[in-house]
């Protein structure tokens, strides 16, 4: 019998898929799959470090996709939830998926499957919210810049939307929590890692990095927003349900409220 | 940009436009062309939400609130003493583009008071849209309000640039219209609607033959009616809505509870409540007509001219038609399933799927996620414990209301406590 092993990978999705490949290929009895920057709790099993290999990752990706097209989206979205232990959950799910007959969908009364689809749905919801709640501010070097602080790692998911929509302006969306951004330079989108020492909340304090007129437009929008509601119909609870408070500090229309 | 001046105009002209309830930016999928600015997502995106909980997805403004007409229900009416303002064409273009680039909005909803003449006004609305498309290479969403009485030529041009066109009927009955909008004639609305409808049909046919034919108002047209200003019945409203859906291929009819703003002997007093619950019931009815296969006279007729306040229209229909029930979930067709209170179209779909494999019992239905607390009085399934066989309508209603925690019920009880 195989000894159980904990696989350590670099935290990337390709790294995770590589780990899955190796586990399948070498028939490893997987105890856990962990990111290399996590404080590890691997007392009772041996560890193996996985080196990301795009070819191997691709084979797993294609394998899953051929089985079930929806599953691949679910897996990717759930992975981006960064939830503790999600890797092992996904690994179990992929095992189950591979064991089913081609074309037959997986059973949603199954706990693992259910959890994956819940996670995936939460991430999907936040993807949509970020497409809505990104607020660009124009910098002096003509880049439309936005901070976001999503619960999940959704930047990779929203890149295409913004690429399609804002094709004629340079933009940068920066994830404050994960300290990286996606940058569009009028040609293509790339991932940039940068450490901003000043985070631009939408506070009333103004920053010099932004273009002349930027704050005027923010004020106009803020004002416009105020004039949209009809007093006799106010419903704050519904409002907060739609625009969760944790997003407010980056919304120019919510300046006073923060 | 003269910031202070623009700010003042925006305040005035956004404020005047907010009573138009149509806000959807959906139904159009305009792609980004030549690396220009923007696209329109088929489902639309709400970028924010007003404090009353409605979606903010478009910059919704009037071009001007000067108006030569004097419609009683309108803040912009000639005889109302309010500050007046007018945007220049370029100012609207700049605002739209700058808001869009910052990801505040999906596009523009432009309406206007009537200054000088309907055509003069419409021409300017069209000019804004044309500038956005041709000069700014803007592919976001544009909704133009057609000005009642505008000419066919202008309506034609409008549809080439806009995603959606609308003209608000506002008052659902002819007699009400005469009373409240003495300057307008019914045909002022219907003529442009007909023009738009015909152009949409013509362009669609041409596109079938010549692929490069541009789209004409791809998101169709919509209209709005004010509810509760003229003492019309729900039947009047929904029959009128049905007529507009049918004759003019409306994509949406919106119902807007009258918000009293001016004291006028022809209108409800300034202190009267916005009829939110009634508005809600009308939307539910609209939904049943569009997606659930109900005919309007089943829900509203001479013996039942108004919707119930305490129960939703589907439940109300079921209670008045108990002879159709109980239905056997494992037998009846889709059309009938859709009529069971508590079954949404999604549940109906799932039931139809699931019953191919097995006969369904309570547990299956519960798993599928149907609202059994309502449905259980109206169905039988593959279980024998069905206890509610000979209940009367009043009793069922009582039981459902007792166990219901829906927002409608809360609203309803709020309203009641107001009258006590
Ligand atoms: S024509 Fe339009 S803007 Fe003018 S008063 Fe009537 S409803 Fe208001």
Tab-separated table of C-alpha atoms in Angstrom, chain B:
chain	number	residue	atom	x	y	z
B	1	UNK	CA	-15.777	71.884	-18.494
B	2	UNK	CA	-17.583	74.482	-16.475
B	3	UNK	CA	-17.962	72.234	-13.479
B	4	UNK	CA	-20.375	74.273	-11.373
B	5	UNK	CA	-22.717	74.875	-14.261
B	6	UNK	CA	-22.710	71.238	-15.346
B	7	UNK	CA	-23.276	70.124	-11.798
B	8	UNK	CA	-26.312	72.325	-11.454
B	9	UNK	CA	-27.761	71.126	-14.738
B	10	UNK	CA	-27.117	67.519	-13.854
B	11	UNK	CA	-28.866	67.917	-10.526
B	12	UNK	CA	-31.932	69.418	-12.118
B	13	UNK	CA	-32.117	67.181	-15.152
B	14	UNK	CA	-31.368	63.913	-13.379
B	15	UNK	CA	-33.883	64.726	-10.707
B	16	UNK	CA	-36.589	65.299	-13.278
B	17	UNK	CA	-35.785	62.066	-15.097
B	18	UNK	CA	-35.789	59.707	-12.153
B	19	UNK	CA	-39.497	59.007	-12.227
B	20	UNK	CA	-39.145	57.114	-15.438
B	21	UNK	CA	-38.845	53.608	-14.083
B	22	UNK	CA	-37.464	51.830	-17.087
B	23	UNK	CA	-33.818	51.220	-16.409
B	24	UNK	CA	-32.964	47.946	-18.037
B	25	UNK	CA	-29.916	47.980	-20.246
B	26	UNK	CA	-30.511	44.457	-21.403
B	27	UNK	CA	-31.644	42.893	-24.627
B	28	UNK	CA	-28.935	44.270	-26.844
B	29	UNK	CA	-25.592	42.709	-27.557
B	30	UNK	CA	-23.703	45.374	-29.335
B	31	UNK	CA	-20.114	44.277	-29.791
B	32	UNK	CA	-17.138	46.555	-29.458
B	33	UNK	CA	-16.288	47.723	-32.973
B	34	UNK	CA	-12.844	48.746	-34.292
B	35	UNK	CA	-11.299	48.850	-30.854
B	36	UNK	CA	-13.686	51.600	-29.887
B	37	UNK	CA	-15.300	52.280	-26.575
B	38	UNK	CA	-17.766	49.965	-24.981
B	39	UNK	CA	-20.148	47.179	-25.736
B	40	UNK	CA	-23.563	46.195	-24.505
B	41	UNK	CA	-23.923	43.000	-22.507
B	42	UNK	CA	-27.015	40.990	-23.324
B	43	UNK	CA	-28.019	40.714	-19.697
B	44	UNK	CA	-27.048	44.266	-18.828
B	45	UNK	CA	-25.110	45.243	-15.738
B	46	UNK	CA	-26.335	47.199	-12.759
B	47	UNK	CA	-23.468	49.415	-11.696
B	48	UNK	CA	-25.056	50.606	-8.527
B	49	UNK	CA	-28.365	50.637	-6.752
B	50	UNK	CA	-30.444	53.574	-5.613
B	51	UNK	CA	-31.350	53.861	-1.981
B	52	UNK	CA	-34.807	52.677	-2.899
B	53	UNK	CA	-33.244	49.512	-4.266
B	54	UNK	CA	-33.524	49.980	-7.999
B	55	UNK	CA	-30.727	49.243	-10.401
B	56	UNK	CA	-28.590	52.123	-11.674
B	57	UNK	CA	-27.166	51.148	-15.012
B	58	UNK	CA	-27.716	54.134	-17.246
B	59	UNK	CA	-27.095	57.822	-17.004
B	60	UNK	CA	-30.733	58.785	-16.986
B	61	UNK	CA	-31.320	62.452	-17.694
B	62	UNK	CA	-33.504	64.905	-19.513
B	63	UNK	CA	-31.984	66.995	-22.244
B	64	UNK	CA	-34.109	69.822	-20.906
B	65	UNK	CA	-36.964	70.293	-18.485
B	66	UNK	CA	-38.410	73.198	-20.376
B	67	UNK	CA	-41.771	72.063	-21.680
B	68	UNK	CA	-44.546	73.649	-23.675
B	69	UNK	CA	-47.063	71.101	-22.401
B	70	UNK	CA	-48.832	70.874	-19.123
B	71	UNK	CA	-49.447	67.266	-18.199
B	72	UNK	CA	-50.862	67.165	-14.705
B	73	UNK	CA	-48.788	64.229	-13.401
B	74	UNK	CA	-45.431	65.594	-14.497
B	75	UNK	CA	-42.919	67.669	-12.504
B	76	UNK	CA	-41.681	69.202	-15.707
B	77	UNK	CA	-45.068	70.565	-16.739
B	78	UNK	CA	-45.224	74.166	-17.889
B	79	UNK	CA	-47.227	75.451	-14.940
B	80	UNK	CA	-45.016	73.874	-12.266
B	81	UNK	CA	-42.680	76.342	-10.640
B	82	UNK	CA	-39.292	74.614	-10.830
B	83	UNK	CA	-35.801	75.597	-11.879
B	84	UNK	CA	-35.263	74.993	-15.563
B	85	UNK	CA	-32.122	73.923	-17.350
B	86	UNK	CA	-30.998	72.549	-20.681
B	87	UNK	CA	-27.939	70.568	-21.653
B	88	UNK	CA	-26.018	71.303	-24.784
B	89	UNK	CA	-25.639	68.308	-27.058
B	90	UNK	CA	-21.886	68.138	-26.479
B	91	UNK	CA	-22.341	68.269	-22.710
B	92	UNK	CA	-24.455	65.126	-22.718
B	93	UNK	CA	-21.934	63.400	-24.938
B	94	UNK	CA	-19.057	64.323	-22.611
B	95	UNK	CA	-20.870	63.234	-19.493
B	96	UNK	CA	-21.824	59.915	-21.027
B	97	UNK	CA	-18.349	59.159	-22.276
B	98	UNK	CA	-16.628	60.162	-19.064
B	99	UNK	CA	-19.016	58.210	-16.878
B	100	UNK	CA	-18.727	55.238	-19.158
B	101	UNK	CA	-14.938	55.260	-19.198
B	102	UNK	CA	-14.934	55.136	-15.398
B	103	UNK	CA	-17.260	52.137	-15.440
B	104	UNK	CA	-20.109	53.981	-13.734
B	105	UNK	CA	-22.719	53.162	-16.343
B	106	UNK	CA	-23.772	50.905	-19.211
B	107	UNK	CA	-24.894	53.827	-21.297
B	108	UNK	CA	-27.337	56.658	-21.673
B	109	UNK	CA	-31.061	57.013	-21.195
B	110	UNK	CA	-32.054	60.311	-22.706
B	111	UNK	CA	-35.455	61.846	-22.417
B	112	UNK	CA	-36.663	65.412	-22.626
B	113	UNK	CA	-39.348	67.949	-21.988
B	114	UNK	CA	-40.782	69.331	-25.172
B	115	UNK	CA	-39.295	72.650	-26.113
B	116	UNK	CA	-40.530	74.513	-29.160
B	117	UNK	CA	-41.984	71.441	-30.869
B	118	UNK	CA	-41.862	67.660	-30.735
B	119	UNK	CA	-39.708	67.511	-33.861
B	120	UNK	CA	-37.312	70.170	-32.706
B	121	UNK	CA	-36.786	68.224	-29.476
B	122	UNK	CA	-36.527	64.815	-31.074
B	123	UNK	CA	-33.964	66.111	-33.510
B	124	UNK	CA	-31.680	67.025	-30.630
B	125	UNK	CA	-32.051	63.666	-28.935
B	126	UNK	CA	-31.097	61.987	-32.165
B	127	UNK	CA	-28.136	64.338	-32.559
B	128	UNK	CA	-26.742	63.225	-29.194
B	129	UNK	CA	-26.977	59.560	-30.130
B	130	UNK	CA	-25.476	60.149	-33.564
B	131	UNK	CA	-22.538	62.017	-32.077
B	132	UNK	CA	-21.893	59.254	-29.564
B	133	UNK	CA	-21.895	56.572	-32.222
B	134	UNK	CA	-20.197	58.340	-35.105
B	135	UNK	CA	-17.739	60.666	-33.434
B	136	UNK	CA	-16.922	58.874	-30.193
B	137	UNK	CA	-17.116	55.352	-31.591
B	138	UNK	CA	-19.306	54.508	-28.616
B	139	UNK	CA	-20.842	51.035	-28.543
B	140	UNK	CA	-22.528	51.193	-25.164
B	141	UNK	CA	-26.245	51.192	-24.614
B	142	UNK	CA	-28.418	54.087	-25.736
B	143	UNK	CA	-32.083	54.387	-24.886
B	144	UNK	CA	-33.899	57.335	-26.414
B	145	UNK	CA	-37.284	58.457	-25.294
B	146	UNK	CA	-39.348	59.283	-28.333
B	147	UNK	CA	-41.185	62.523	-28.049
B	148	UNK	CA	-44.913	62.058	-28.610
B	149	UNK	CA	-45.844	63.587	-31.917
B	150	UNK	CA	-42.362	63.362	-33.464
B	151	UNK	CA	-42.223	62.707	-37.194
B	152	UNK	CA	-41.642	59.380	-38.882
B	153	UNK	CA	-38.321	60.510	-40.326
B	154	UNK	CA	-36.934	61.311	-36.884
B	155	UNK	CA	-38.197	58.065	-35.429
B	156	UNK	CA	-36.466	56.299	-38.251
B	157	UNK	CA	-33.163	58.027	-37.542
B	158	UNK	CA	-33.507	57.448	-33.803
B	159	UNK	CA	-33.783	53.703	-34.273
B	160	UNK	CA	-30.568	53.574	-36.257
B	161	UNK	CA	-28.529	54.925	-33.347
B	162	UNK	CA	-30.421	53.763	-30.285
B	163	UNK	CA	-30.639	50.300	-28.783
B	164	UNK	CA	-34.060	50.926	-27.403
B	165	UNK	CA	-36.807	53.427	-28.055
B	166	UNK	CA	-39.718	54.139	-25.809
B	167	UNK	CA	-42.634	56.434	-25.658
B	168	UNK	CA	-44.573	56.572	-22.440
B	169	UNK	CA	-48.318	56.230	-22.577
B	170	UNK	CA	-48.388	57.358	-18.947
B	171	UNK	CA	-52.176	57.269	-18.683
B	172	UNK	CA	-53.743	53.907	-19.462
B	173	UNK	CA	-57.211	55.140	-20.412
B	174	UNK	CA	-58.266	57.619	-23.092
B	175	UNK	CA	-60.536	59.459	-20.718
B	176	UNK	CA	-57.722	59.786	-18.190
B	177	UNK	CA	-55.414	61.074	-20.889
B	178	UNK	CA	-57.905	63.779	-21.860
B	179	UNK	CA	-58.169	64.831	-18.276
B	180	UNK	CA	-54.495	64.851	-17.332
B	181	UNK	CA	-52.644	65.540	-20.565
B	182	UNK	CA	-54.950	67.826	-22.521
B	183	UNK	CA	-52.206	68.713	-25.036
B	184	UNK	CA	-51.591	65.144	-26.101
B	185	UNK	CA	-53.599	62.852	-28.310
B	186	UNK	CA	-53.478	59.086	-28.185
B	187	UNK	CA	-52.155	58.918	-31.716
B	188	UNK	CA	-49.159	61.037	-30.685
B	189	UNK	CA	-47.933	57.920	-28.890
B	190	UNK	CA	-49.178	55.263	-31.181
B	191	UNK	CA	-47.888	56.714	-34.418
B	192	UNK	CA	-44.217	56.611	-33.420
B	193	UNK	CA	-44.714	53.178	-31.858
B	194	UNK	CA	-46.121	51.850	-35.081
B	195	UNK	CA	-43.294	53.373	-37.083
B	196	UNK	CA	-40.708	51.785	-34.828
B	197	UNK	CA	-42.420	48.434	-34.899
B	198	UNK	CA	-42.583	48.429	-38.687
B	199	UNK	CA	-38.960	49.454	-39.058
B	200	UNK	CA	-37.829	46.737	-36.664
B	201	UNK	CA	-39.706	44.148	-38.681
B	202	UNK	CA	-38.423	45.518	-41.989
B	203	UNK	CA	-34.800	45.587	-40.831
B	204	UNK	CA	-35.022	42.119	-39.404
B	205	UNK	CA	-36.267	40.786	-42.709
B	206	UNK	CA	-33.570	42.573	-44.633
B	207	UNK	CA	-30.899	41.218	-42.343
B	208	UNK	CA	-32.027	37.747	-43.269
B	209	UNK	CA	-31.094	38.494	-46.865
B	210	UNK	CA	-28.244	40.979	-46.498
B	211	UNK	CA	-26.161	40.221	-43.439
B	212	UNK	CA	-24.584	43.655	-43.280
B	213	UNK	CA	-27.887	45.464	-42.782
B	214	UNK	CA	-27.445	47.492	-39.586
B	215	UNK	CA	-29.601	46.719	-36.605
B	216	UNK	CA	-32.584	48.919	-35.954
B	217	UNK	CA	-33.401	49.455	-32.266
B	218	UNK	CA	-32.056	45.968	-31.435
B	219	UNK	CA	-33.428	46.009	-27.901
B	220	UNK	CA	-36.902	46.878	-29.158
B	221	UNK	CA	-39.297	49.359	-27.638
B	222	UNK	CA	-40.889	49.774	-24.272
B	223	UNK	CA	-43.471	51.971	-22.638
B	224	UNK	CA	-44.578	53.061	-19.199
B	225	UNK	CA	-47.887	53.696	-17.493
B	226	UNK	CA	-48.511	55.622	-14.328
B	227	UNK	CA	-50.548	53.682	-11.837
B	228	UNK	CA	-52.956	55.208	-9.389
B	229	UNK	CA	-53.277	58.710	-10.754
B	230	UNK	CA	-56.646	58.488	-12.474
B	231	UNK	CA	-58.708	55.927	-10.651
B	232	UNK	CA	-58.333	53.318	-13.384
B	233	UNK	CA	-58.761	49.658	-12.459
B	234	UNK	CA	-56.064	47.019	-12.679
B	235	UNK	CA	-58.101	45.569	-15.472
B	236	UNK	CA	-57.864	48.835	-17.429
B	237	UNK	CA	-54.112	48.840	-16.960
B	238	UNK	CA	-53.436	45.240	-17.884
B	239	UNK	CA	-55.814	45.216	-20.860
B	240	UNK	CA	-54.089	48.271	-22.133
B	241	UNK	CA	-50.666	46.692	-21.534
B	242	UNK	CA	-51.729	43.538	-23.357
B	243	UNK	CA	-52.839	45.648	-26.275
B	244	UNK	CA	-49.444	47.354	-26.484
B	245	UNK	CA	-47.564	44.064	-26.216
B	246	UNK	CA	-49.628	42.629	-29.019
B	247	UNK	CA	-50.058	45.463	-31.467
B	248	UNK	CA	-46.686	47.140	-31.077
B	249	UNK	CA	-44.479	44.197	-30.083
B	250	UNK	CA	-43.402	45.929	-26.876
B	251	UNK	CA	-40.417	44.332	-25.170
B	252	UNK	CA	-41.516	45.646	-21.814
B	253	UNK	CA	-44.336	47.601	-20.298
B	254	UNK	CA	-43.383	49.322	-17.054
B	255	UNK	CA	-45.817	50.249	-14.320
B	256	UNK	CA	-44.922	53.212	-12.224
B	257	UNK	CA	-46.781	53.911	-9.009
B	258	UNK	CA	-47.800	57.543	-9.043
B	259	UNK	CA	-45.538	59.659	-6.841
B	260	UNK	CA	-47.520	62.758	-5.896
B	261	UNK	CA	-45.465	65.877	-6.427
B	262	UNK	CA	-47.881	68.641	-7.212
B	263	UNK	CA	-51.187	69.617	-5.695
B	264	UNK	CA	-53.812	69.361	-8.378
B	265	UNK	CA	-57.504	68.792	-7.998
B	266	UNK	CA	-57.431	66.186	-10.780
B	267	UNK	CA	-54.908	64.050	-8.884
B	268	UNK	CA	-54.549	62.170	-5.611
B	269	UNK	CA	-53.466	64.423	-2.774
B	270	UNK	CA	-49.824	65.191	-2.217
B	271	UNK	CA	-49.900	63.190	0.984
B	272	UNK	CA	-51.121	59.991	-0.567
B	273	UNK	CA	-48.883	56.923	-0.521
B	274	UNK	CA	-47.061	55.612	-3.558
B	275	UNK	CA	-49.026	52.456	-4.428
B	276	UNK	CA	-46.014	50.161	-4.237
B	277	UNK	CA	-47.875	46.974	-3.490
B	278	UNK	CA	-50.241	47.562	-6.366
B	279	UNK	CA	-47.301	48.200	-8.654
B	280	UNK	CA	-45.777	44.948	-7.483
B	281	UNK	CA	-48.963	43.013	-8.218
B	282	UNK	CA	-49.094	44.479	-11.703
B	283	UNK	CA	-45.548	43.329	-12.423
B	284	UNK	CA	-46.452	39.869	-11.172
B	285	UNK	CA	-49.439	39.844	-13.488
B	286	UNK	CA	-47.332	41.058	-16.390
B	287	UNK	CA	-44.929	38.189	-15.674
B	288	UNK	CA	-47.765	35.621	-15.656
B	289	UNK	CA	-48.930	36.908	-19.018
B	290	UNK	CA	-45.518	36.907	-20.635
B	291	UNK	CA	-44.014	33.713	-19.263
B	292	UNK	CA	-46.700	31.553	-17.698
B	293	UNK	CA	-49.213	31.345	-20.485
B	294	UNK	CA	-52.058	33.108	-18.711
B	295	UNK	CA	-54.573	35.086	-20.736
B	296	UNK	CA	-55.347	38.476	-19.319
B	297	UNK	CA	-59.072	37.809	-18.910
B	298	UNK	CA	-58.339	34.859	-16.662
B	299	UNK	CA	-56.654	37.131	-14.178
B	300	UNK	CA	-58.752	40.246	-14.557
B	301	UNK	CA	-62.327	40.593	-15.799
B	302	UNK	CA	-65.595	42.322	-15.040
B	303	UNK	CA	-66.265	40.266	-11.949
B	304	UNK	CA	-62.669	40.627	-10.807
B	305	UNK	CA	-61.513	44.050	-12.036
B	306	UNK	CA	-58.756	44.551	-9.460
B	307	UNK	CA	-55.904	42.396	-8.221
B	308	UNK	CA	-55.972	41.191	-4.652
B	309	UNK	CA	-53.791	42.937	-2.163
B	310	UNK	CA	-53.289	40.039	0.193
B	311	UNK	CA	-52.334	37.282	-2.259
B	312	UNK	CA	-50.373	37.260	-5.483
B	313	UNK	CA	-52.291	37.032	-8.768
B	314	UNK	CA	-51.474	33.389	-9.427
B	315	UNK	CA	-52.647	32.226	-6.045
B	316	UNK	CA	-55.686	34.429	-6.413
B	317	UNK	CA	-56.507	32.788	-9.749
B	318	UNK	CA	-56.052	29.331	-8.283
B	319	UNK	CA	-58.345	30.093	-5.365
B	320	UNK	CA	-61.037	31.289	-7.752
B	321	UNK	CA	-60.578	28.180	-9.913
B	322	UNK	CA	-60.338	25.355	-7.455
B	323	UNK	CA	-62.138	23.044	-9.903
B	324	UNK	CA	-58.833	22.665	-11.792
B	325	UNK	CA	-57.174	21.322	-8.663
B	326	UNK	CA	-55.676	19.207	-7.267
B	327	UNK	CA	-53.404	18.544	-10.218
B	328	UNK	CA	-51.366	15.398	-10.486
B	329	UNK	CA	-47.750	16.529	-10.686
B	330	UNK	CA	-46.830	13.334	-12.472
B	331	UNK	CA	-49.426	13.740	-15.201
B	332	UNK	CA	-50.438	17.259	-16.154
B	333	UNK	CA	-48.734	19.103	-18.965
B	334	UNK	CA	-46.338	22.012	-18.733
B	335	UNK	CA	-49.028	24.627	-19.204
B	336	UNK	CA	-50.993	23.353	-16.237
B	337	UNK	CA	-47.943	22.843	-14.028
B	338	UNK	CA	-47.088	26.487	-14.561
B	339	UNK	CA	-50.414	27.376	-12.975
B	340	UNK	CA	-49.742	25.755	-9.636
B	341	UNK	CA	-49.102	28.391	-6.941
B	342	UNK	CA	-45.563	27.977	-5.691
B	343	UNK	CA	-44.223	26.538	-8.950
B	344	UNK	CA	-41.869	28.877	-10.786
B	345	UNK	CA	-40.928	28.142	-14.376
B	346	UNK	CA	-37.631	26.784	-13.133
B	347	UNK	CA	-39.366	24.297	-10.880
B	348	UNK	CA	-41.672	23.365	-13.736
B	349	UNK	CA	-38.669	22.590	-15.912
B	350	UNK	CA	-37.044	20.511	-13.199
B	351	UNK	CA	-40.256	18.590	-12.530
B	352	UNK	CA	-40.643	17.762	-16.207
B	353	UNK	CA	-37.031	16.566	-16.317
B	354	UNK	CA	-37.197	14.558	-13.142
B	355	UNK	CA	-40.449	12.799	-13.869
B	356	UNK	CA	-38.960	11.160	-16.934
B	357	UNK	CA	-37.004	8.983	-14.526
B	358	UNK	CA	-39.425	8.350	-11.731
B	359	UNK	CA	-42.779	9.235	-10.274
B	360	UNK	CA	-42.296	12.145	-7.918
B	361	UNK	CA	-43.324	12.264	-4.289
B	362	UNK	CA	-43.179	15.023	-1.664
B	363	UNK	CA	-39.518	14.382	-0.937
B	364	UNK	CA	-38.538	14.699	-4.575
B	365	UNK	CA	-40.452	17.925	-4.868
B	366	UNK	CA	-38.824	19.292	-1.771
B	367	UNK	CA	-35.367	18.457	-3.132
B	368	UNK	CA	-36.185	20.119	-6.410
B	369	UNK	CA	-36.870	23.225	-4.386
B	370	UNK	CA	-40.510	24.050	-5.081
B	371	UNK	CA	-42.382	26.203	-2.576
B	372	UNK	CA	-44.391	23.383	-1.092
B	373	UNK	CA	-45.961	25.513	1.592
B	374	UNK	CA	-48.122	27.004	-1.176
B	375	UNK	CA	-48.176	24.223	-3.698
B	376	UNK	CA	-49.258	21.461	-1.335
B	377	UNK	CA	-52.877	22.584	-1.347
B	378	UNK	CA	-53.110	22.277	-5.105
B	379	UNK	CA	-51.315	19.091	-6.066
B	380	UNK	CA	-51.197	15.361	-5.626
B	381	UNK	CA	-48.112	13.312	-6.254
B	382	UNK	CA	-46.793	9.844	-5.640
B	383	UNK	CA	-47.522	9.911	-1.920
B	384	UNK	CA	-50.815	9.136	-0.285
B	385	UNK	CA	-50.701	11.525	2.623
B	386	UNK	CA	-52.587	14.349	1.077
B	387	UNK	CA	-54.570	15.938	3.801
B	388	UNK	CA	-56.069	18.984	2.287
B	389	UNK	CA	-58.570	17.466	-0.038
B	390	UNK	CA	-61.756	19.352	0.662
B	391	UNK	CA	-60.502	22.698	1.769
B	392	UNK	CA	-62.321	25.812	0.700
B	393	UNK	CA	-60.642	28.764	-0.902
B	394	UNK	CA	-60.881	30.977	2.163
B	395	UNK	CA	-59.402	28.287	4.351
B	396	UNK	CA	-56.469	27.636	2.017
B	397	UNK	CA	-55.774	31.329	1.739
B	398	UNK	CA	-55.800	31.637	5.506
B	399	UNK	CA	-53.399	28.757	5.925
B	400	UNK	CA	-51.003	30.071	3.301
B	401	UNK	CA	-51.022	33.591	4.661
B	402	UNK	CA	-50.423	32.307	8.140
B	403	UNK	CA	-47.298	30.513	7.036
B	404	UNK	CA	-46.056	33.048	4.613
B	405	UNK	CA	-43.246	35.409	5.348
B	406	UNK	CA	-43.023	36.965	1.949
B	407	UNK	CA	-42.171	40.596	1.547
B	408	UNK	CA	-45.607	41.164	0.103
B	409	UNK	CA	-47.238	40.035	3.243
B	410	UNK	CA	-45.164	42.389	5.314
B	411	UNK	CA	-45.974	45.211	2.994
B	412	UNK	CA	-49.580	44.329	3.123
B	413	UNK	CA	-49.692	44.351	6.879
B	414	UNK	CA	-47.816	47.647	6.913
B	415	UNK	CA	-50.437	49.132	4.727
B	416	UNK	CA	-53.169	47.777	6.868
B	417	UNK	CA	-51.732	49.244	10.011
B	418	UNK	CA	-51.760	52.610	8.295
B	419	UNK	CA	-55.494	52.459	7.943
B	420	UNK	CA	-56.251	51.167	11.409
